Short mmCIF file of C-alpha atoms in Angstrom, two decimals:
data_model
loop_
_atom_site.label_atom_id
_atom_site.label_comp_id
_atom_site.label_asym_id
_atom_site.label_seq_id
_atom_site.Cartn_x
_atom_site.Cartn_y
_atom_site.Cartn_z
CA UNK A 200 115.74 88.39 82.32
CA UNK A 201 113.92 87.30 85.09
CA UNK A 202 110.46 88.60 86.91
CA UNK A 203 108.92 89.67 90.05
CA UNK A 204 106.18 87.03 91.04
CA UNK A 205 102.85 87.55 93.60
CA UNK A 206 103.77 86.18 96.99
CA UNK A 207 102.38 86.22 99.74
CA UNK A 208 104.55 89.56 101.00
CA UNK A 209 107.86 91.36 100.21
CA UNK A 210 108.89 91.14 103.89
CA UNK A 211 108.43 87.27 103.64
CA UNK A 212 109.43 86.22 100.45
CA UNK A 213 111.75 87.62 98.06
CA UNK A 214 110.26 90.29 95.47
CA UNK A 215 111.24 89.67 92.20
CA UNK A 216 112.08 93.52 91.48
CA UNK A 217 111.95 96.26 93.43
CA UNK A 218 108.09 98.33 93.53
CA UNK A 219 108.80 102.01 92.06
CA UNK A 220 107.16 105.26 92.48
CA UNK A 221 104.15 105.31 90.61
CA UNK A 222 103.23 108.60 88.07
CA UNK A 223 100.48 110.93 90.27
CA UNK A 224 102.99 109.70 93.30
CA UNK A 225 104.30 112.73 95.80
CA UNK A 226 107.45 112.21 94.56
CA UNK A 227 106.23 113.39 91.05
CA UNK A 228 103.90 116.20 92.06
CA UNK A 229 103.46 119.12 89.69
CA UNK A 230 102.26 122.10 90.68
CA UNK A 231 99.77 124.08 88.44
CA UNK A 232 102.01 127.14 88.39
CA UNK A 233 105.19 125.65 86.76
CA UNK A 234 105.71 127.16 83.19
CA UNK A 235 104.99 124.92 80.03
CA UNK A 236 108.76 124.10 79.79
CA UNK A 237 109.07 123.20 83.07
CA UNK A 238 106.01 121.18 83.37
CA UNK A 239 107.23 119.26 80.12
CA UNK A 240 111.09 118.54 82.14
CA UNK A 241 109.04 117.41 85.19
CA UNK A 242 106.97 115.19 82.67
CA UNK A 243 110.32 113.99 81.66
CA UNK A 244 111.59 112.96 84.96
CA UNK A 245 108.75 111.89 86.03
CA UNK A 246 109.39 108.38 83.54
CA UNK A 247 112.58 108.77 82.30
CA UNK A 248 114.57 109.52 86.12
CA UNK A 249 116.04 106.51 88.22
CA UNK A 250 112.78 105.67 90.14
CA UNK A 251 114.31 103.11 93.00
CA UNK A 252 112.39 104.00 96.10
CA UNK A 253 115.88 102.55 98.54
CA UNK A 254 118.40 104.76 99.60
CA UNK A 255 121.58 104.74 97.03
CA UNK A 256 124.86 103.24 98.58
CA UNK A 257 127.93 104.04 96.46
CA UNK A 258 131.58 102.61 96.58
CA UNK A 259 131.06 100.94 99.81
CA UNK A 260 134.03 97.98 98.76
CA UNK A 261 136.53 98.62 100.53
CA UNK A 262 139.88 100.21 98.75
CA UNK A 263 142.07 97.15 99.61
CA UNK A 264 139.86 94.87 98.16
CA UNK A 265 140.18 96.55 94.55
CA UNK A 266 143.64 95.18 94.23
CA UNK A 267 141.94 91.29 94.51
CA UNK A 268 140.59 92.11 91.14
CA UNK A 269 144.16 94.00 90.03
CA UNK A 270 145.69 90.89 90.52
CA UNK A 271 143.11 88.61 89.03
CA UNK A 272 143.92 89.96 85.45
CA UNK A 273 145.80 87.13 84.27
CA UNK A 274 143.73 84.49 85.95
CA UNK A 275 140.21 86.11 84.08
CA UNK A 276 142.07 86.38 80.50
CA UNK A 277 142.85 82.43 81.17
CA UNK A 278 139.71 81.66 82.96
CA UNK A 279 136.89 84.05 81.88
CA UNK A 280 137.89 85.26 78.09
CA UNK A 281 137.76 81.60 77.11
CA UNK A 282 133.77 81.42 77.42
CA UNK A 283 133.41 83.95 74.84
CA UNK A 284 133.11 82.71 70.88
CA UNK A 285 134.89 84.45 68.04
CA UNK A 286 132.50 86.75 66.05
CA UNK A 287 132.92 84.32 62.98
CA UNK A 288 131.79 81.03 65.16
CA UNK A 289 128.94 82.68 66.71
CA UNK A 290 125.38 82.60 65.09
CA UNK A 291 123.85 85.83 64.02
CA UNK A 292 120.42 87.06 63.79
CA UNK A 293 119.50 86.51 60.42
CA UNK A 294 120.77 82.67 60.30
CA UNK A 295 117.17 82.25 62.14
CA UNK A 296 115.08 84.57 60.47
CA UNK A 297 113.78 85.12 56.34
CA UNK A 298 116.61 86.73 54.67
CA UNK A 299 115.53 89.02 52.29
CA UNK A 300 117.79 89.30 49.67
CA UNK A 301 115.89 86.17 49.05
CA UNK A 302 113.14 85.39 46.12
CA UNK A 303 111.18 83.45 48.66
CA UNK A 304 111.64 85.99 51.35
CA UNK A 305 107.93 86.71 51.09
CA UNK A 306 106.73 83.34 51.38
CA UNK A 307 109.32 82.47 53.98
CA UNK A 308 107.57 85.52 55.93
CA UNK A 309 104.34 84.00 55.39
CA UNK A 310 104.96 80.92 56.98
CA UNK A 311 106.37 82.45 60.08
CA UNK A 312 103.43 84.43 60.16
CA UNK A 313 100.89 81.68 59.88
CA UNK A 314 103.11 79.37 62.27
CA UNK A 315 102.93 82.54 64.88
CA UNK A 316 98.99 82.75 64.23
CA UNK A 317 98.57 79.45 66.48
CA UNK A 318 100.53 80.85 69.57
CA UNK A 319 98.49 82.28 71.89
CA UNK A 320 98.46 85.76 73.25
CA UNK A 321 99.91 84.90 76.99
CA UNK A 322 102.78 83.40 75.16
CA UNK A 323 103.55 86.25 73.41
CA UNK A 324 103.08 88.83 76.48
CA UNK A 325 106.14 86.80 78.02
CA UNK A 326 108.11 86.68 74.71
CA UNK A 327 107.52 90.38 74.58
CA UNK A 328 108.80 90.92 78.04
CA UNK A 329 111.69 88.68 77.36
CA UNK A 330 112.63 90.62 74.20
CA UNK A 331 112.18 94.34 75.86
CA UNK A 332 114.38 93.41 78.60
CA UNK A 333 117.30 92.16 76.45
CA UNK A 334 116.79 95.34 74.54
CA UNK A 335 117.63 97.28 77.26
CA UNK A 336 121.45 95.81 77.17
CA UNK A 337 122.38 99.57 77.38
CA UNK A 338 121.33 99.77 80.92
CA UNK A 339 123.38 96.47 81.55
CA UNK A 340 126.72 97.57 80.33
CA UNK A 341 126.38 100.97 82.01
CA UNK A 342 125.47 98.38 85.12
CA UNK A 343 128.91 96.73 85.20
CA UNK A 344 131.33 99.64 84.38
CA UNK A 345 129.82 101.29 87.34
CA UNK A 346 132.12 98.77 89.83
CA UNK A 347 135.55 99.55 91.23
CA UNK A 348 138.47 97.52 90.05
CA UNK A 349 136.63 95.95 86.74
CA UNK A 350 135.16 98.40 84.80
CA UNK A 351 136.04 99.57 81.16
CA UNK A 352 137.57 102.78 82.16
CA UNK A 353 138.16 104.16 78.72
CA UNK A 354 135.87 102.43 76.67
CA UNK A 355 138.54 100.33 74.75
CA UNK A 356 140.44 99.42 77.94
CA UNK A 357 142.33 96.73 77.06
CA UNK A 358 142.42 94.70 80.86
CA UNK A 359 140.79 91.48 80.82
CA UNK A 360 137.96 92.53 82.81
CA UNK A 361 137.14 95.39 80.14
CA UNK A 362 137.22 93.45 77.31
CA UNK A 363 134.99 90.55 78.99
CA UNK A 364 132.23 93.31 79.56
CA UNK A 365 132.60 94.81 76.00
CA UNK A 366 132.65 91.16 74.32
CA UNK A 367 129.32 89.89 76.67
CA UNK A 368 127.77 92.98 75.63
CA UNK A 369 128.24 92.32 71.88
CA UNK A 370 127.02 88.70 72.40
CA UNK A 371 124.21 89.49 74.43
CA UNK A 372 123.39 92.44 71.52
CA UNK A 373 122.13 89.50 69.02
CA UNK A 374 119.42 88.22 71.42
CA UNK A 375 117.29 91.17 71.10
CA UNK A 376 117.83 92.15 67.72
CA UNK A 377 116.66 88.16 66.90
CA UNK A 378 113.22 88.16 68.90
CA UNK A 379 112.70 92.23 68.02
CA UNK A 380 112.58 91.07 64.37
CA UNK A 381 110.96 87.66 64.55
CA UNK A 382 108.16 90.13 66.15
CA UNK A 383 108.41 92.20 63.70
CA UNK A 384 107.26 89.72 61.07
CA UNK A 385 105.02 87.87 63.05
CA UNK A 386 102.43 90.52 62.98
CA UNK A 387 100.75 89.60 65.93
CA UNK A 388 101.74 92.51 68.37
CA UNK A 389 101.99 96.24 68.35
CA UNK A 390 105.75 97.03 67.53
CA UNK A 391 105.08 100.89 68.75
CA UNK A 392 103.99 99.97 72.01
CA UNK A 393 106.99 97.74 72.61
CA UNK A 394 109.30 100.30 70.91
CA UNK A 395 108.07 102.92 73.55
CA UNK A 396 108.25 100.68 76.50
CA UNK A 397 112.08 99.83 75.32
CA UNK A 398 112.88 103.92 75.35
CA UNK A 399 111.21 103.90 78.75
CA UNK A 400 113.22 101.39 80.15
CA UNK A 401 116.58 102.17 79.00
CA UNK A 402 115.44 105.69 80.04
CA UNK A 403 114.66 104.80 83.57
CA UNK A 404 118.33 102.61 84.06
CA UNK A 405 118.62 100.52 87.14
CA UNK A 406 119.74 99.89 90.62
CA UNK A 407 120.19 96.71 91.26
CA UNK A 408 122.11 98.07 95.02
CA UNK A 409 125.25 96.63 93.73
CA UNK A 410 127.34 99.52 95.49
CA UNK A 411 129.99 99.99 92.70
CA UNK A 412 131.21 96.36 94.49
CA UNK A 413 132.28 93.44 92.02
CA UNK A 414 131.41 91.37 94.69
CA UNK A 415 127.75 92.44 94.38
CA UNK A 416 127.83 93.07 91.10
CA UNK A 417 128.89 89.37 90.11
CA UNK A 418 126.50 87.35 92.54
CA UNK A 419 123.78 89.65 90.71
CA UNK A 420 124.88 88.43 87.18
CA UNK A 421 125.48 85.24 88.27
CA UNK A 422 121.51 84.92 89.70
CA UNK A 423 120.34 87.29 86.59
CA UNK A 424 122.12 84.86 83.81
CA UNK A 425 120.44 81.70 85.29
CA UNK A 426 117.19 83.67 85.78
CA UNK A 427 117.49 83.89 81.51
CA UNK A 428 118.59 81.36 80.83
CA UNK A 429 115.61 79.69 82.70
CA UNK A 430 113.42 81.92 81.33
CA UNK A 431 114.45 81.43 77.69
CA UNK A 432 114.36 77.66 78.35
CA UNK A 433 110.76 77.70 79.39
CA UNK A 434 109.70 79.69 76.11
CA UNK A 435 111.54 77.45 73.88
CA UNK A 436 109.43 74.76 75.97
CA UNK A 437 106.30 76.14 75.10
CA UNK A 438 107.00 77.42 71.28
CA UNK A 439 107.71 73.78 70.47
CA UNK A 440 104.28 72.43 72.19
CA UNK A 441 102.85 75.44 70.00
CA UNK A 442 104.17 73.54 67.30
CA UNK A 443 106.80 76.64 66.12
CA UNK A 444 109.77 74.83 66.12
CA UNK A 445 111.73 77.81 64.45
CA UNK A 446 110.45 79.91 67.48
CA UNK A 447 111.77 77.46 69.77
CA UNK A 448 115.01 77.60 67.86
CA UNK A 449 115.53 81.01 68.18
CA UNK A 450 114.54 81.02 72.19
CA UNK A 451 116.84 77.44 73.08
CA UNK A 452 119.86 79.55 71.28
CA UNK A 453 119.21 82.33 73.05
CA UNK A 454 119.10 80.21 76.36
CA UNK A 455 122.20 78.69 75.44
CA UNK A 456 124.26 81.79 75.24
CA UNK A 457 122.66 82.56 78.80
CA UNK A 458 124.25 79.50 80.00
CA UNK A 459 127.70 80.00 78.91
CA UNK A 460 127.55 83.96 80.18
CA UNK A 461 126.23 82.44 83.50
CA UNK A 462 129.10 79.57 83.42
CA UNK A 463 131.77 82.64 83.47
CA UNK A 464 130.08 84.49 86.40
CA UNK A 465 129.88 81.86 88.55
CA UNK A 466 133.22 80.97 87.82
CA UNK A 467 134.33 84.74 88.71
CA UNK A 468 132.62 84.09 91.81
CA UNK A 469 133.95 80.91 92.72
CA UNK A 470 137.31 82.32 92.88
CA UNK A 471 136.37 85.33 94.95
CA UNK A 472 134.96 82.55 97.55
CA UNK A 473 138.44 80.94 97.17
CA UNK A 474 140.66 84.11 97.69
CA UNK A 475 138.20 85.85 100.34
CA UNK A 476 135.68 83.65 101.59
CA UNK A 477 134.63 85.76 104.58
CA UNK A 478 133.49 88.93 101.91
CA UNK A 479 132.33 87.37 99.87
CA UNK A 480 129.84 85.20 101.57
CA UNK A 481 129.04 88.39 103.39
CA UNK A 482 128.42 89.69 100.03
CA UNK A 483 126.27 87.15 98.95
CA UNK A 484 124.03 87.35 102.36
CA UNK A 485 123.81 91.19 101.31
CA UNK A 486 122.63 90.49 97.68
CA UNK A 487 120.24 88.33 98.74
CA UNK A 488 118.75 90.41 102.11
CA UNK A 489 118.18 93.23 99.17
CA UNK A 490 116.32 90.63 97.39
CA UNK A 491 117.63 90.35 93.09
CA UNK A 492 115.91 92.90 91.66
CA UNK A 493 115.01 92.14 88.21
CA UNK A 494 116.51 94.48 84.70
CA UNK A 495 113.24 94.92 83.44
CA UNK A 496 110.95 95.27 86.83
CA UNK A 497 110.87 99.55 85.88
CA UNK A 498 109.27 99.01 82.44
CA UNK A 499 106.27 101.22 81.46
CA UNK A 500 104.61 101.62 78.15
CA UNK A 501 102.76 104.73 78.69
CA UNK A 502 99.69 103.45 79.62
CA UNK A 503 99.99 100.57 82.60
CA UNK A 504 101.73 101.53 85.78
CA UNK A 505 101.67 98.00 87.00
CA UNK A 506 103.23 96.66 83.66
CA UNK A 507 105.95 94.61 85.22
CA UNK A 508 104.16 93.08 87.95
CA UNK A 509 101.51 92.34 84.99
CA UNK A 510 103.85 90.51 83.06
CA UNK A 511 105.47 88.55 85.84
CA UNK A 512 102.13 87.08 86.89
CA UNK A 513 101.34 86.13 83.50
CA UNK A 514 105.02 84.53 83.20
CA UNK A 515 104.43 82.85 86.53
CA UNK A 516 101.00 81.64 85.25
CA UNK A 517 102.39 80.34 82.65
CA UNK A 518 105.42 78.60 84.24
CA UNK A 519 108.09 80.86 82.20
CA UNK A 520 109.68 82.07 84.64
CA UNK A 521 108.01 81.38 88.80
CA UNK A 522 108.69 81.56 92.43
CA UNK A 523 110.00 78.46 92.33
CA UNK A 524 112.44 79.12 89.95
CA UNK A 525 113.65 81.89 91.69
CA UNK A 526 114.44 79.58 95.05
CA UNK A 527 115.85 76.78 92.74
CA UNK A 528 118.50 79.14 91.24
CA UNK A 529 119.16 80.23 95.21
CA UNK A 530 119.76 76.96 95.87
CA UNK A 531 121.72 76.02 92.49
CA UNK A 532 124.06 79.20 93.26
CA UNK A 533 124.72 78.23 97.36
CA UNK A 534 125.45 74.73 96.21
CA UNK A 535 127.95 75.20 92.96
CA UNK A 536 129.98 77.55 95.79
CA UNK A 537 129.78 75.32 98.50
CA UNK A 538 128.56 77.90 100.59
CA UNK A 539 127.48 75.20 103.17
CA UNK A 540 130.93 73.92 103.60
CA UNK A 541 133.19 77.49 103.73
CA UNK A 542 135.25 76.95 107.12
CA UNK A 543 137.84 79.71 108.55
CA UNK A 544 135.09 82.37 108.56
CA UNK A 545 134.07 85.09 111.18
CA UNK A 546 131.46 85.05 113.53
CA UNK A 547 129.77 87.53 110.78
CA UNK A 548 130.58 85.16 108.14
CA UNK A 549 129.69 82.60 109.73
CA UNK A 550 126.06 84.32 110.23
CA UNK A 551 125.74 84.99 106.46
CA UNK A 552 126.88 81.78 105.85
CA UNK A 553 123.92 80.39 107.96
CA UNK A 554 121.37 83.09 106.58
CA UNK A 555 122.04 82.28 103.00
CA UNK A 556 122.38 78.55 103.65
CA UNK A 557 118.56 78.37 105.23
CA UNK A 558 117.03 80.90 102.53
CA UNK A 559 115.49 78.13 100.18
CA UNK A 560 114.00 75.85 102.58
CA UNK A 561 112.10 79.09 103.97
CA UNK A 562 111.01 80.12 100.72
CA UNK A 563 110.17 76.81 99.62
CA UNK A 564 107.81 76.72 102.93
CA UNK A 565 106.20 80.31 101.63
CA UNK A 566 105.77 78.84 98.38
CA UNK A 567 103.46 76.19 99.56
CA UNK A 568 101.79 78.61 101.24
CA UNK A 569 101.03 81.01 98.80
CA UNK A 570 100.12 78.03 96.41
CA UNK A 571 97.64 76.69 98.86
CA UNK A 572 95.52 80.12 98.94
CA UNK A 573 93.15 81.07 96.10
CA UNK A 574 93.99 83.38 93.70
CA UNK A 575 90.74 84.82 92.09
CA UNK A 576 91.51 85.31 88.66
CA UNK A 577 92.24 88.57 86.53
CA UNK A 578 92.76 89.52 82.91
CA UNK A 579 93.93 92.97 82.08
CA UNK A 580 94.96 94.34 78.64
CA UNK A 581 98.34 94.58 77.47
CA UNK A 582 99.33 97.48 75.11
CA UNK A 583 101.92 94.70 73.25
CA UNK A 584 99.18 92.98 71.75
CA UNK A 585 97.10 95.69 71.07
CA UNK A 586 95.33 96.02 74.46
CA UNK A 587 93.88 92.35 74.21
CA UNK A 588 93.03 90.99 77.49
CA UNK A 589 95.28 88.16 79.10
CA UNK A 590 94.53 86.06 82.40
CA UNK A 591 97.12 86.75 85.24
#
């Protein structure tokens, strides 16, 4: 998880996630003489369709380059299976939550409630957006068994890729059943709302402009695992100055799994850089001239058509997840795969290589920048804690 941030434009500075259509847009006109079934279809579509705004590039890797991965079977069952956990050494939702089978489940669901009563609301906007956006894992799975040469092409393939994007899957599954139910107990937001925006999201899927291309698809995961595991970092951070050391429990273990998932895509890309440096620094200039859109930046909750860029700034505000961030995982990603130092490339990759090399110091500059202008400040209600106002 990972947000889109105010800067000063998108043409200057990376966006965060993508804009999209907004309802009342041309693109979802309705015309007055459409019959009540139609009308309710186009209603339909109108939250529930794919609504990137980019043109839609498919299979653009080409065929050749499928047999890389082919051939990289062994290497990921040696390399990449070993950074998942057996199900019976990996922690489970309810080791961090009131079991209730319990006597004292009650009382145990007292105290979390009366330890979440001293949190304040802009915390839990950005746990809330943390939690919808692992719950749309879904979207994510569909995300990686769209690319050529890795996907699950069965759905119990058992190649080395397939069972790496089945087994993350399951892993990733716990985080958002754990902070679904710890806000669930805690009472103090409006599980509806959040339940709604979750169907919207998973309804709406993504783009991230990966181009069914491993190559793009792993430099996005690789950015997007950091991006949580940041993110999850920064709440555990701040549940623990709250004085809810459970909480920040719950959000550091979450963080760690983020860190071992992003461990194994790096490492995937690392060996692409070593087998084909010249695509795949080209593909790494592409991800990044796209800019990483973020999983979650199409969420809605049937009421706020600026929801995600809502949440960002309050996560941004808050110092959960920031601009900053964003160039600091840029800069953590060029330097584990020594981008700077790549030799034997074409004059292509060698422009990539430059381009992707001198992104951070830019961004760093347009940081400042936006940083040094006055931001006059905003609250606006948020539907997940029942449409209380929170400062942007």
């Amino acid at each position: 998880m990972a947000l889109k941030l105010s800067l000063p434009s998108q043409s200057s500075f990376p966006s965060l996630g993508l804009q999209r259509s907004r309802p009342g847009s041309a693109r979802f006109f309705m015309t007055a003489t459409l019959p009540p079934k139609s009308k309710e279809i186009d209603s339909l579509r109108k939250h529930l369709s794919p609504r990137e705004v980019h043109v839609q590039v498919t299979h653009s890797m080409p065929p050749e380059k499928i047999e890389i991965f082919k051939s990289l079977e062994d290497w990921a069952e040696h390399h990449i299976l070993v950074h998942l956990k057996a199900v019976e050494k990996s922690w489970q939702p309810q080791d961090f939550l009131p079991d209730p089978s319990s006597e004292g489940f009650l009382d145990e669901v007292r105290e979390l409630r009366k330890r979440a009563e001293e949190i304040p609301d802009d915390y839990f906007v950005c746990l809330v957006g943390d939690m919808i956006t692992e719950e749309a894992l879904p979207t994510y799975q569909t995300m990686l068994n769209t690319l050529d040469g890795v996907r699950d092409e069965t759905g119990a393939s058992p190649t080395s890729w397939a069972v790496w994007t089945r087994a993350w899957t399951a892993e990733e599954n716990r985080h958002g059943d754990l902070l679904n139910k710890y806000l669930y107990l805690s009472g103090r937001v409006d599980m509806r709302q959040i339940e709604k925006t979750i169907q919207y999201l998973i309804g709406s899927g993504m783009d991230p402009r990966t181009e069914n291309s491993p190559y793009l698809g792993f430099i996005y995961t690789s950015f997007q695992e950091r991006a949580t595991f940041v993110s999850h970092g920064n709440t555990a951070r701040h549940a623990k100055d709250y004085g809810d050391m459970k909480l920040a429990q719950i959000c550091g273990i979450i963080a760690a799994d983020e860190r071992r998932h992003e461990t194994a895509y790096t490492k995937i890309v690392e060996k692409l850089f070593e087998i084909d440096p010249d695509g795949t620094v080209l593909a790494f200039a592409d991800m990044m001239k796209k800019k990483i859109s973020m999983p979650a930046h199409l969420m809605y909750d049937g009421q706020d058509d600026n929801l995600f860029e809502h949440f960002s700034s309050v996560a941004q505000r808050l110092g959960v997840y920031t601009a900053k961030d964003y160039t600091d995982i840029l800069e953590f990603l060029v330097n584990r795969w020594n981008v700077e130092k790549l030799t034997g490339l074409s004059g292509e990759g060698q422009k990539a290589q430059d381009f992707v090399c001198g992104l951070a110091p830019r961004f760093r500059r347009l940081e400042e920048r936006a940083q040094s202008r006055a931001k006059q400040a905003t609250t606006v209600p948020f539907s997940w804690i029942f449409n209380r106002e929170v400062l942007l």
